[in-house]
XYZ file of C-alpha atoms in Angstrom:
692
model
C -18.027 21.057 -10.587
C -15.985 18.344 -8.849
C -12.726 17.308 -10.515
C -14.184 13.816 -10.962
C -17.370 14.905 -12.651
C -18.205 15.100 -16.345
C -20.912 17.076 -18.134
C -24.205 15.273 -18.618
C -23.884 15.587 -22.413
C -20.599 13.650 -22.241
C -22.767 10.593 -21.594
C -23.974 10.759 -25.207
C -20.650 9.186 -26.209
C -21.697 5.885 -24.591
C -22.590 2.990 -26.871
C -25.627 0.763 -26.238
C -23.495 -1.848 -24.485
C -21.642 0.781 -22.453
C -24.950 2.326 -21.378
C -26.137 -1.051 -20.111
C -22.839 -1.543 -18.273
C -23.191 1.902 -16.717
C -26.673 1.143 -15.397
C -25.444 -2.199 -14.055
C -22.465 -0.622 -12.300
C -24.619 2.158 -10.867
C -27.098 -0.431 -9.596
C -24.277 -2.358 -7.905
C -22.941 0.821 -6.320
C -26.421 1.885 -5.207
C -27.099 -1.464 -3.563
C -23.787 -1.584 -1.708
C -24.186 2.013 -0.541
C -27.522 1.030 0.969
C -26.470 -2.205 2.662
C -27.191 -4.756 -0.078
C -24.785 -6.793 -2.224
C -23.471 -6.490 -5.768
C -24.447 -10.151 -6.229
C -28.079 -9.023 -6.276
C -27.575 -7.274 -9.630
C -27.597 -9.114 -12.961
C -26.815 -7.789 -16.440
C -25.373 -9.465 -19.547
C -23.592 -6.558 -21.214
C -24.331 -8.064 -24.622
C -26.464 -6.105 -27.056
C -27.343 -9.275 -28.971
C -28.375 -11.398 -25.973
C -32.163 -11.980 -25.708
C -33.265 -9.887 -22.742
C -37.084 -10.130 -22.801
C -37.199 -6.434 -21.963
C -34.608 -6.672 -19.174
C -31.132 -5.145 -19.508
C -30.356 -4.918 -15.788
C -32.208 -6.746 -13.043
C -32.021 -5.893 -9.368
C -33.339 -8.550 -7.019
C -32.637 -7.703 -3.373
C -33.473 -10.334 -0.759
C -34.552 -7.704 1.776
C -38.228 -6.915 1.031
C -37.863 -3.534 2.754
C -35.020 -2.366 0.517
C -35.440 1.044 -1.090
C -33.064 3.806 -2.188
C -33.295 7.085 -4.042
C -32.653 5.475 -7.427
C -33.776 1.878 -6.849
C -37.058 2.220 -5.000
C -38.182 -1.417 -5.110
C -36.177 -4.506 -4.076
C -37.128 -6.123 -7.407
C -36.474 -3.642 -10.214
C -35.675 -4.035 -13.897
C -33.991 -1.434 -16.078
C -34.448 -1.110 -19.828
C -31.546 0.774 -21.470
C -32.342 2.868 -24.538
C -29.762 5.068 -26.227
C -32.384 6.789 -28.412
C -35.246 9.050 -27.324
C -38.382 7.469 -25.884
C -41.441 9.570 -26.697
C -44.913 8.281 -25.857
C -45.201 6.159 -29.004
C -41.849 4.439 -28.448
C -42.789 3.737 -24.837
C -46.041 2.085 -25.896
C -44.193 -0.070 -28.440
C -41.615 -1.094 -25.842
C -44.085 -2.005 -23.103
C -46.773 -3.558 -25.352
C -44.761 -5.073 -28.214
C -47.609 -7.178 -29.641
C -50.508 -5.050 -28.562
C -50.532 -6.431 -25.043
C -48.421 -5.846 -21.966
C -45.078 -7.650 -22.084
C -44.775 -10.733 -19.917
C -41.835 -9.211 -18.033
C -43.705 -6.057 -17.025
C -46.797 -8.108 -16.174
C -44.678 -10.155 -13.758
C -43.185 -7.009 -12.213
C -46.674 -5.678 -11.557
C -47.761 -8.939 -9.912
C -44.838 -8.884 -7.466
C -45.014 -5.141 -6.815
C -41.628 -4.516 -8.435
C -40.226 -1.667 -10.455
C -39.747 -0.996 -14.165
C -37.473 1.858 -15.232
C -36.643 2.983 -18.755
C -33.278 4.767 -19.094
C -33.365 7.012 -22.165
C -29.929 8.466 -22.894
C -30.908 10.943 -25.610
C -33.880 12.268 -23.664
C -33.198 15.365 -21.568
C -36.508 16.302 -19.994
C -35.474 19.678 -18.653
C -39.100 20.735 -18.983
C -41.142 18.895 -16.360
C -44.138 18.342 -18.715
C -41.877 16.272 -21.007
C -41.127 13.851 -18.172
C -44.770 13.795 -17.042
C -45.885 12.901 -20.572
C -43.511 9.951 -20.684
C -44.532 8.676 -17.240
C -48.146 9.061 -18.285
C -47.427 6.965 -21.391
C -45.929 4.255 -19.200
C -49.033 4.249 -16.983
C -51.283 4.169 -20.031
C -49.431 1.134 -21.367
C -50.408 -0.737 -18.207
C -54.066 -0.510 -19.347
C -56.450 -2.066 -16.853
C -53.936 -4.480 -15.370
C -55.274 -5.553 -11.944
C -51.917 -4.751 -10.275
C -51.364 -1.479 -12.065
C -51.194 0.430 -8.787
C -48.546 -1.908 -7.361
C -45.763 -1.432 -9.926
C -43.279 1.433 -9.687
C -42.799 3.012 -13.112
C -40.178 5.615 -13.938
C -38.072 7.018 -16.748
C -34.513 8.216 -16.219
C -33.478 10.802 -18.770
C -29.888 11.958 -19.272
C -30.199 14.491 -16.444
C -31.380 11.836 -13.968
C -28.728 9.350 -15.117
C -26.053 12.017 -14.662
C -27.463 12.856 -11.230
C -27.218 9.178 -10.260
C -23.686 8.901 -11.626
C -22.501 11.848 -9.524
C -23.269 9.870 -6.351
C -20.686 7.188 -7.143
C -17.086 8.390 -7.822
C -15.774 4.913 -8.652
C -18.331 4.472 -11.436
C -17.681 8.018 -12.623
C -14.005 7.175 -13.053
C -14.988 4.135 -15.152
C -17.214 6.291 -17.376
C -14.351 8.728 -17.904
C -12.187 5.885 -19.207
C -14.940 4.584 -21.480
C -15.709 7.933 -23.123
C -12.055 8.856 -23.576
C -11.808 11.511 -20.860
C -9.823 9.692 -18.147
C -8.208 11.451 -15.228
C -4.496 10.947 -15.763
C -3.249 8.155 -13.512
C -6.596 7.466 -11.781
C -8.424 4.148 -12.244
C -11.540 2.357 -11.000
C -11.257 -1.231 -9.760
C -9.485 -3.252 -12.430
C -6.099 -4.898 -12.911
C -3.836 -2.636 -10.896
C -0.816 -4.943 -10.743
C 0.342 -4.497 -14.374
C -0.375 -8.067 -15.458
C -0.216 -8.497 -19.269
C -3.724 -8.500 -20.759
C -3.295 -11.990 -22.195
C -2.273 -13.498 -18.823
C -4.502 -14.636 -15.993
C -4.649 -12.317 -13.006
C -5.788 -14.967 -10.531
C -4.484 -14.371 -7.017
C -1.800 -16.883 -5.992
C -2.441 -18.041 -2.422
C 0.151 -20.776 -1.946
C 2.770 -20.707 0.820
C 5.706 -18.332 0.586
C 4.081 -15.044 1.611
C 2.854 -14.053 5.045
C 0.722 -11.125 6.194
C 0.949 -9.507 9.628
C -1.992 -7.400 10.804
C -1.986 -4.806 13.598
C -4.726 -6.712 15.394
C -4.704 -9.934 17.402
C -1.241 -11.114 18.387
C 0.617 -10.051 15.240
C 0.508 -13.605 13.932
C 1.816 -14.420 10.476
C -1.163 -15.289 8.283
C -1.311 -16.786 4.815
C -2.810 -14.622 2.101
C -6.073 -16.584 2.267
C -6.237 -16.228 6.036
C -5.475 -12.494 5.878
C -7.983 -11.354 3.230
C -11.127 -11.242 5.372
C -9.491 -9.837 8.566
C -7.890 -7.100 6.456
C -11.274 -6.234 4.979
C -12.758 -6.016 8.460
C -9.855 -3.844 9.618
C -10.474 -1.410 6.758
C -14.208 -1.299 7.471
C -13.863 -0.687 11.187
C -10.631 1.279 11.603
C -10.824 5.039 11.811
C -7.198 5.190 10.674
C -5.567 5.064 7.278
C -4.340 1.607 6.270
C -0.706 1.245 5.200
C 0.186 -1.943 3.251
C 3.962 -2.368 3.275
C 6.516 -4.894 2.144
C 9.553 -5.227 -0.082
C 9.255 -4.617 -3.800
C 7.878 -7.653 -5.599
C 6.019 -9.349 -2.726
C 2.578 -8.754 -4.280
C 1.267 -5.813 -2.228
C -0.761 -4.278 -5.059
C -2.331 -7.601 -6.052
C -3.247 -8.230 -2.402
C -5.023 -4.871 -2.139
C -6.799 -5.487 -5.436
C -8.063 -8.825 -4.080
C -9.727 -7.108 -1.119
C -12.379 -5.842 -3.555
C -12.975 -9.133 -5.415
C -16.152 -11.046 -4.514
C -14.788 -14.424 -5.619
C -12.110 -14.350 -2.907
C -13.137 -14.861 0.724
C -16.291 -13.361 2.208
C -17.768 -9.842 2.299
C -15.498 -8.183 -0.239
C -14.971 -4.446 -0.021
C -17.112 -2.382 -2.378
C -15.313 -2.351 -5.734
C -17.771 0.197 -7.114
C -16.596 2.912 -4.732
C -12.826 2.512 -4.947
C -10.451 4.714 -6.934
C -6.746 3.968 -7.440
C -3.637 5.901 -8.391
C 0.059 5.063 -8.593
C 2.188 8.046 -7.577
C 4.940 6.910 -9.953
C 2.517 7.743 -12.797
C 2.272 11.367 -11.576
C -1.546 11.359 -11.360
C -3.494 14.508 -12.194
C -5.030 15.730 -9.975
C -2.460 14.838 -7.321
C -3.331 12.520 -4.449
C -3.600 15.504 -2.096
C -5.928 17.361 -4.461
C -8.110 14.291 -4.972
C -8.416 13.592 -1.243
C -9.279 17.235 -0.546
C -11.935 17.221 -3.277
C -13.530 14.001 -2.053
C -13.562 15.251 1.535
C -15.123 18.513 0.389
C -17.789 16.625 -1.551
C -18.482 14.312 1.409
C -18.012 11.221 -0.742
C -18.220 7.703 0.648
C -15.260 6.271 -1.242
C -12.105 4.209 -0.734
C -8.911 5.739 -2.141
C -5.919 3.479 -2.860
C -2.572 5.252 -3.356
C 0.183 2.944 -4.620
C 3.914 3.641 -4.233
C 3.018 6.259 -1.636
C 6.086 7.794 0.076
C 6.022 8.107 3.882
C 5.699 11.898 3.905
C 2.753 11.833 1.503
C 1.107 9.035 3.468
C 1.420 10.945 6.749
C -0.074 14.045 5.137
C -3.009 12.174 3.582
C -3.647 10.111 6.719
C -3.764 13.280 8.795
C -6.246 14.917 6.404
C -8.522 11.881 6.439
C -8.384 11.336 10.202
C -9.149 14.977 10.936
C -12.251 15.014 8.747
C -15.654 13.664 9.739
C -16.206 11.660 6.560
C -16.763 8.164 5.238
C -13.618 8.292 3.109
C -11.230 5.345 3.551
C -7.537 5.583 2.680
C -5.260 2.667 1.762
C -1.650 3.362 0.812
C 0.920 0.924 -0.537
C 4.690 1.276 -0.215
C 7.856 -0.827 0.082
C 9.051 0.876 3.253
C 7.697 2.540 6.381
C 9.296 4.661 9.038
C 9.712 3.252 12.500
C 7.757 6.187 13.933
C 4.395 5.085 12.534
C 1.904 7.936 12.759
C -0.971 7.575 15.176
C -3.315 7.891 12.221
C -2.169 4.604 10.636
C -2.756 0.855 10.906
C 0.009 -1.112 9.174
C -0.454 -4.368 7.245
C 2.959 -5.935 6.574
C 3.512 -8.425 3.719
C 6.723 -10.439 3.519
C 8.093 -13.380 1.577
C 9.741 -16.372 3.216
C 10.077 -18.826 0.364
C 10.242 -19.178 -3.436
C 6.844 -20.846 -3.954
C 4.772 -17.908 -5.224
C 7.576 -16.556 -7.413
C 7.986 -20.014 -8.961
C 4.275 -20.312 -9.747
C 4.184 -16.815 -11.255
C 7.252 -17.505 -13.419
C 5.653 -20.696 -14.738
C 2.401 -18.832 -15.392
C 4.092 -16.069 -17.411
C 6.737 -18.264 -19.070
C 5.127 -21.707 -19.541
C 7.960 -22.882 -21.821
C 10.457 -22.705 -18.940
C 11.363 -26.041 -17.396
C 10.417 -26.705 -13.787
C 14.089 -26.804 -12.638
C 14.768 -23.436 -14.292
C 11.673 -21.866 -12.751
C 12.707 -23.180 -9.354
C 16.307 -21.932 -9.737
C 15.100 -18.458 -10.744
C 12.645 -18.248 -7.836
C 15.304 -19.337 -5.347
C 17.811 -16.807 -6.687
C 15.170 -14.070 -6.427
C 14.482 -15.145 -2.824
C 10.766 -15.111 -3.559
C 10.798 -11.608 -5.090
C 8.438 -11.776 -8.058
C 9.803 -8.684 -9.830
C 13.328 -10.063 -9.844
C 12.132 -13.531 -10.835
C 10.094 -12.284 -13.811
C 12.874 -10.017 -15.045
C 15.345 -12.904 -14.919
C 12.925 -15.387 -16.496
C 12.661 -13.073 -19.493
C 16.412 -13.566 -20.029
C 16.393 -17.369 -20.075
C 15.896 -19.439 -23.217
C 13.306 -22.214 -23.267
C 15.909 -24.910 -23.974
C 18.588 -23.540 -21.647
C 19.621 -25.137 -18.353
C 20.520 -22.967 -15.370
C 21.669 -25.858 -13.214
C 25.363 -25.007 -13.417
C 25.073 -21.211 -13.210
C 26.203 -19.433 -10.046
C 24.316 -16.627 -8.352
C 26.851 -14.211 -9.855
C 26.012 -15.479 -13.356
C 22.308 -15.055 -12.713
C 22.851 -11.572 -11.327
C 24.699 -10.550 -14.496
C 21.837 -11.848 -16.617
C 19.291 -9.978 -14.555
C 21.299 -6.784 -14.752
C 22.029 -6.799 -18.480
C 18.852 -8.635 -19.570
C 18.682 -8.818 -23.378
C 21.201 -6.048 -23.981
C 24.911 -6.019 -24.680
C 27.091 -5.885 -21.571
C 27.653 -2.262 -20.597
C 30.378 -1.730 -18.029
C 29.531 1.925 -17.570
C 25.907 1.115 -16.762
C 27.066 -1.331 -14.099
C 29.467 1.275 -12.697
C 26.737 3.912 -12.582
C 24.317 1.502 -10.940
C 26.911 0.845 -8.225
C 27.258 4.579 -7.594
C 23.496 5.180 -7.559
C 23.079 2.257 -5.143
C 25.361 3.876 -2.574
C 22.286 5.766 -1.395
C 18.864 4.418 -0.548
C 17.221 6.960 -2.869
C 18.248 9.966 -4.946
C 16.618 12.878 -6.719
C 16.966 13.449 -10.466
C 15.526 16.951 -10.223
C 17.190 19.327 -7.756
C 14.851 21.365 -5.585
C 15.426 25.066 -5.183
C 18.133 25.641 -2.590
C 19.082 21.941 -2.493
C 22.160 20.369 -4.090
C 21.948 18.496 -7.377
C 22.141 14.962 -5.984
C 23.208 13.419 -9.288
C 26.066 15.913 -9.449
C 27.082 14.977 -5.911
C 27.051 11.251 -6.746
C 28.926 11.906 -9.986
C 31.955 12.776 -7.834
C 32.438 9.016 -7.343
C 32.870 8.431 -11.080
C 34.446 10.232 -14.036
C 31.072 10.819 -15.710
C 28.663 13.743 -15.450
C 25.323 14.134 -13.731
C 23.633 13.891 -17.143
C 25.341 10.538 -17.768
C 24.053 9.303 -14.415
C 20.556 10.516 -15.285
C 20.566 8.516 -18.535
C 21.763 5.428 -16.681
C 19.057 5.892 -14.037
C 16.474 5.975 -16.822
C 17.893 2.808 -18.367
C 17.724 1.046 -15.005
C 14.136 2.244 -14.667
C 13.288 0.785 -18.079
C 14.833 -2.546 -17.072
C 12.830 -2.532 -13.812
C 15.944 -2.466 -11.648
C 14.845 0.932 -10.354
C 11.589 2.548 -9.331
C 10.474 6.160 -9.260
C 8.340 8.376 -7.039
C 7.950 11.800 -8.626
C 11.542 13.121 -8.927
C 12.876 10.407 -6.631
C 14.566 7.216 -7.826
C 15.742 4.113 -5.987
C 17.547 0.988 -7.122
C 15.190 -1.835 -6.180
C 14.648 -4.446 -4.939
C 17.041 -4.058 -2.029
C 18.749 -7.392 -2.660
C 19.934 -6.026 -6.012
C 20.790 -2.578 -4.639
C 22.776 -4.035 -1.735
C 24.820 -6.209 -4.052
C 25.607 -3.259 -6.312
C 26.376 -1.000 -3.340
C 28.799 -3.535 -1.842
C 30.709 -3.576 -5.083
C 30.576 0.217 -5.319
C 31.932 0.730 -1.790
C 35.030 -1.289 -2.651
C 35.868 1.039 -5.563
C 35.805 4.383 -3.758
C 38.282 5.511 -1.109
C 36.724 5.766 2.339
C 38.118 9.285 2.731
C 36.307 10.319 -0.478
C 33.054 8.732 0.628
C 33.169 10.512 3.951
C 34.213 13.903 2.602
C 31.358 13.909 0.062
C 28.569 12.562 2.237
C 29.589 14.371 5.423
C 29.613 17.719 3.623
C 27.004 19.840 5.500
C 25.347 20.697 2.159
C 24.543 17.021 1.565
C 22.527 16.266 4.705
C 19.730 14.370 2.948
C 22.169 12.247 0.944
C 24.101 11.484 4.138
C 20.920 10.030 5.667
C 20.277 8.061 2.497
C 23.864 6.752 2.483
C 23.482 5.742 6.132
C 20.267 3.922 5.268
C 22.144 1.928 2.624
C 25.214 0.967 4.669
C 22.914 0.044 7.546
C 21.772 -2.835 5.313
C 25.376 -3.942 4.700
C 26.369 -4.951 8.228
C 28.952 -7.500 7.011
C 30.649 -5.115 4.576
C 34.116 -4.054 5.853
C 33.877 -0.548 4.338
C 30.506 0.029 6.011
C 31.932 -1.249 9.294
C 34.962 1.065 9.088
C 32.823 4.142 8.357
C 30.347 3.449 11.156
C 33.164 2.691 13.582
C 34.681 6.091 12.782
C 31.312 7.773 13.344
C 31.048 6.133 16.784
C 34.509 7.139 17.993
C 34.715 10.026 20.515
C 34.362 13.195 18.474
C 32.846 11.276 15.571
C 29.725 12.162 13.618
C 27.394 10.264 15.984
C 28.956 11.104 19.337
C 28.287 11.925 22.031
C 25.109 9.867 21.639
C 23.567 11.493 24.710
C 23.787 14.864 22.942
C 22.980 13.735 19.411
C 20.729 15.970 17.295
C 17.494 14.844 15.614
C 19.021 14.396 12.144
C 21.881 12.253 13.421
C 19.454 10.233 15.549
C 17.900 8.962 12.336
C 21.343 8.149 10.935
C 22.221 6.248 14.113
C 19.028 4.189 13.891
C 19.982 3.208 10.323
C 23.599 2.166 11.029
C 23.101 0.549 14.445
C 23.166 -3.020 13.000
C 26.615 -2.476 11.441
C 28.670 -2.232 14.674
C 26.268 -3.254 17.460
C 28.959 -4.123 20.026
C 30.806 -0.868 19.461
C 27.509 1.013 19.729
C 26.733 -0.672 23.038
C 30.212 0.134 24.319
C 29.705 3.795 23.401
C 26.267 4.019 25.050
C 27.582 2.301 28.179
C 30.566 4.627 28.400
C 28.378 7.730 28.144
C 25.613 6.578 30.521
C 28.091 5.526 33.213
C 30.246 8.661 32.923
C 30.375 10.805 36.069
C 29.069 13.877 34.238
C 25.952 12.166 32.845
C 22.943 13.793 34.507
C 20.176 11.535 33.223
C 17.147 12.402 31.074
C 13.967 14.277 31.835
C 10.566 12.547 31.652
C 9.459 14.292 28.484
C 9.991 14.009 24.764
C 13.675 14.134 23.960
C 14.945 12.686 20.683
C 18.248 11.690 22.363
C 16.452 9.793 25.125
C 14.155 8.139 22.586
C 17.097 7.138 20.393
C 19.116 5.586 23.206
C 16.116 3.712 24.592
C 15.343 2.373 21.144
C 18.964 1.269 20.646
C 19.105 -0.521 24.000
C 15.796 -2.302 23.444
C 16.998 -3.467 20.025
C 20.434 -4.522 21.259
C 18.822 -6.561 24.071
C 17.400 -8.861 21.387
C 20.583 -10.965 21.459
C 21.172 -13.093 24.539
C 24.854 -12.074 24.638
C 24.011 -8.399 25.170
C 20.756 -8.793 27.103
C 22.077 -8.321 30.637
C 24.199 -5.267 29.781
C 21.280 -3.597 27.997
C 18.800 -4.223 30.814
C 21.283 -2.887 33.375
C 21.683 0.308 31.327
C 17.900 0.648 30.992
C 17.618 0.294 34.775
C 20.176 3.060 35.146
C 17.956 5.388 33.102
C 14.858 4.207 34.992
C 16.345 5.294 38.330
C 15.835 8.943 37.397
C 12.374 8.321 35.986
C 9.198 9.241 37.853
C 7.560 5.851 38.656
C 4.150 7.362 37.923
C 5.151 8.712 34.524
C 3.213 7.231 31.615
C 5.364 8.816 28.921
C 7.563 6.246 27.139
C 8.180 4.463 30.423
C 11.586 2.818 30.702
C 10.252 0.420 33.357
C 7.611 -0.797 30.910
C 10.333 -1.511 28.354
C 12.325 -3.478 30.919
C 9.500 -5.690 32.149
C 8.425 -6.381 28.531
C 11.535 -8.588 28.205
C 10.161 -10.922 30.891
C 6.792 -11.868 29.407
C 6.610 -15.445 28.103
C 5.639 -14.495 24.547
C 6.662 -11.554 22.286
C 9.324 -10.559 24.799
C 11.567 -8.970 22.174
C 14.663 -10.888 23.251
C 16.351 -14.240 22.806
C 17.676 -14.119 26.356
C 17.507 -17.570 27.943
C 15.101 -18.490 30.717
C 18.101 -18.869 33.011
C 19.327 -15.324 32.238
C 15.934 -13.823 32.966
C 15.363 -15.874 36.102
C 18.787 -14.892 37.455
C 18.017 -11.232 36.917
C 14.638 -11.483 38.649
C 16.229 -13.216 41.662
C 18.917 -10.540 41.843
C 16.371 -7.758 41.680
C 13.885 -8.995 44.269
C 16.654 -9.812 46.757
C 18.263 -6.370 46.426
C 18.422 -3.979 49.373
C 17.594 -1.127 46.971
C 13.890 -0.220 46.929
C 13.878 0.775 43.253
C 15.639 -2.464 42.269
C 13.148 -4.575 44.236
C 10.168 -2.725 42.761
C 11.408 -3.331 39.233
C 12.176 -6.960 40.134
C 8.631 -7.689 41.321
C 7.292 -6.062 38.132
C 9.520 -8.420 36.145
C 8.198 -11.399 38.102
C 4.592 -10.301 37.673
C 5.068 -9.987 33.921
C 6.808 -13.371 33.724
C 3.949 -15.130 35.546
C 1.193 -13.208 33.745
C -1.027 -14.759 31.130
C -2.355 -13.641 27.752
C -3.136 -11.519 26.024
C 0.441 -10.576 25.181
C 1.412 -7.745 22.899
C 4.770 -6.912 21.392
C 6.342 -3.608 20.435
C 9.444 -3.020 18.363
């Protein structure tokens, strides 16, 4: 039996109202699975509402519609929890001695009438035949008797129907008290309090970038329908990314809501899990089971780490199935897997955070709500946490950002200097583990070297920060979030530890993963003098990251993190190594060192001040490249800078024109060839695409 499935006798726990809801949900799922719409199903869900013999009505516009469980486009279901022997059927269909008006109408239009009897289990075929015969007998000599489709679904048939629709099955599990831990059907996924409205906020302040078109920034309203179409048509997994608190989960939830936009995704076939809730079965186990069962289902995995996403995306892409995968996470690696389409959500104003704060805390004054939203820089998690710390009659007008940060950090608790100190230490790394893996160092014990407390003290502080929503968890991993908070804490923490101590701990060969995580953090602190001093030391001859042309794969990732901290020094180092007499060039094949240097030069060429130097160094690498090579072509990267739109650089028109003139007038054949490619790209028209 599939991990999702329940026993048919588990259905006996359903109440009358829940049985009607189940039939309605199954009807919706059945229609969508066969090309119709959930809007063509109607049911009240109230046991006291007058139904005239109709609990669920299906009315499909397509006269040719038929499926295994809904065989007529116009079908009514009558839900009965108790058994329906022949006498009960006669009473139901002919309540006053004559055929009910509802069934008479169904016969006249050639529709269907189905009784669902929960307590009936017609394992013996004669039992079912007797009940169908009773239904036919109740029709008497009706002139359209032969036109109506009559049927009775017993518990076995209802269970058989339920097994076709995993999303509905998950809902039934919740209703009967046998939920799968951490797995949910479509509902409120974004942890909105039950008493609050969950309406999607679509005002300005958030933009969505899709991997289709010209990577334009869309409003939430503009992005909903194109995202739905992307999910329907893409053969890849969909990755929804953005900083913590930008509304990623609520956006994904909205993709399945009929009242928003057009052609909503099928909410009856979606299942959701948040990895921070440690779902059972795991995401991998669930995906494998669904693929094995051949289910047509959409799986949403929230807070999905990059490694897990890559694994799941690979499993889904390699299987010939109708399973769709959507993952949600606050970060994504630069090396996006080929099995993924990325939807990026970002904030660029306080508007949505302000509206949400006012919605959750209506007693707050408008100036206070605005001040909170501006301090949070549009991050809704930060804004809500801070709003909870502000009194209704209090004014924030004269408070500095430092005052607001202290309130956010301490919330409604007494000031705790040790908690602040521990948070600063934990923020020195982008993420940390609270549970050491076999053969790996205890990361809390390593970080405890920067304070006079123990690893257990740090663990307790990490849990407190988690409770106050200043940290998030993924399995055994923790991270201080959002990054604006973590960066502020880390800056303070860097000033309190000697640089020699920082380097000796993180550069210890046993702490390789923490070194990467530390590099990730200081790469976000490009104005911090401690970060600058450490990175400068790493880039000196003989330093951790040199020579760059011989850098290993692990240090390549570190270099990509810290490149923004000392960009001019980095460019000097690359230039010195590429122009050295003993540099022999790169081969036209995958080489992490080549890839790293190309990536650095392309990124550094973004600024007009460094554009010419970077392009000249790229040309130097291109000289040893086979012109016919299609692998990560350096020439393609160079000419990209000369297209009119999405060039990837702020170089001026004059800079680019001067370089083109110099190239096409050169006596060197390679230089001229590259120059005419630049000119061709500059004069070319749309469509333009950007990379990096």
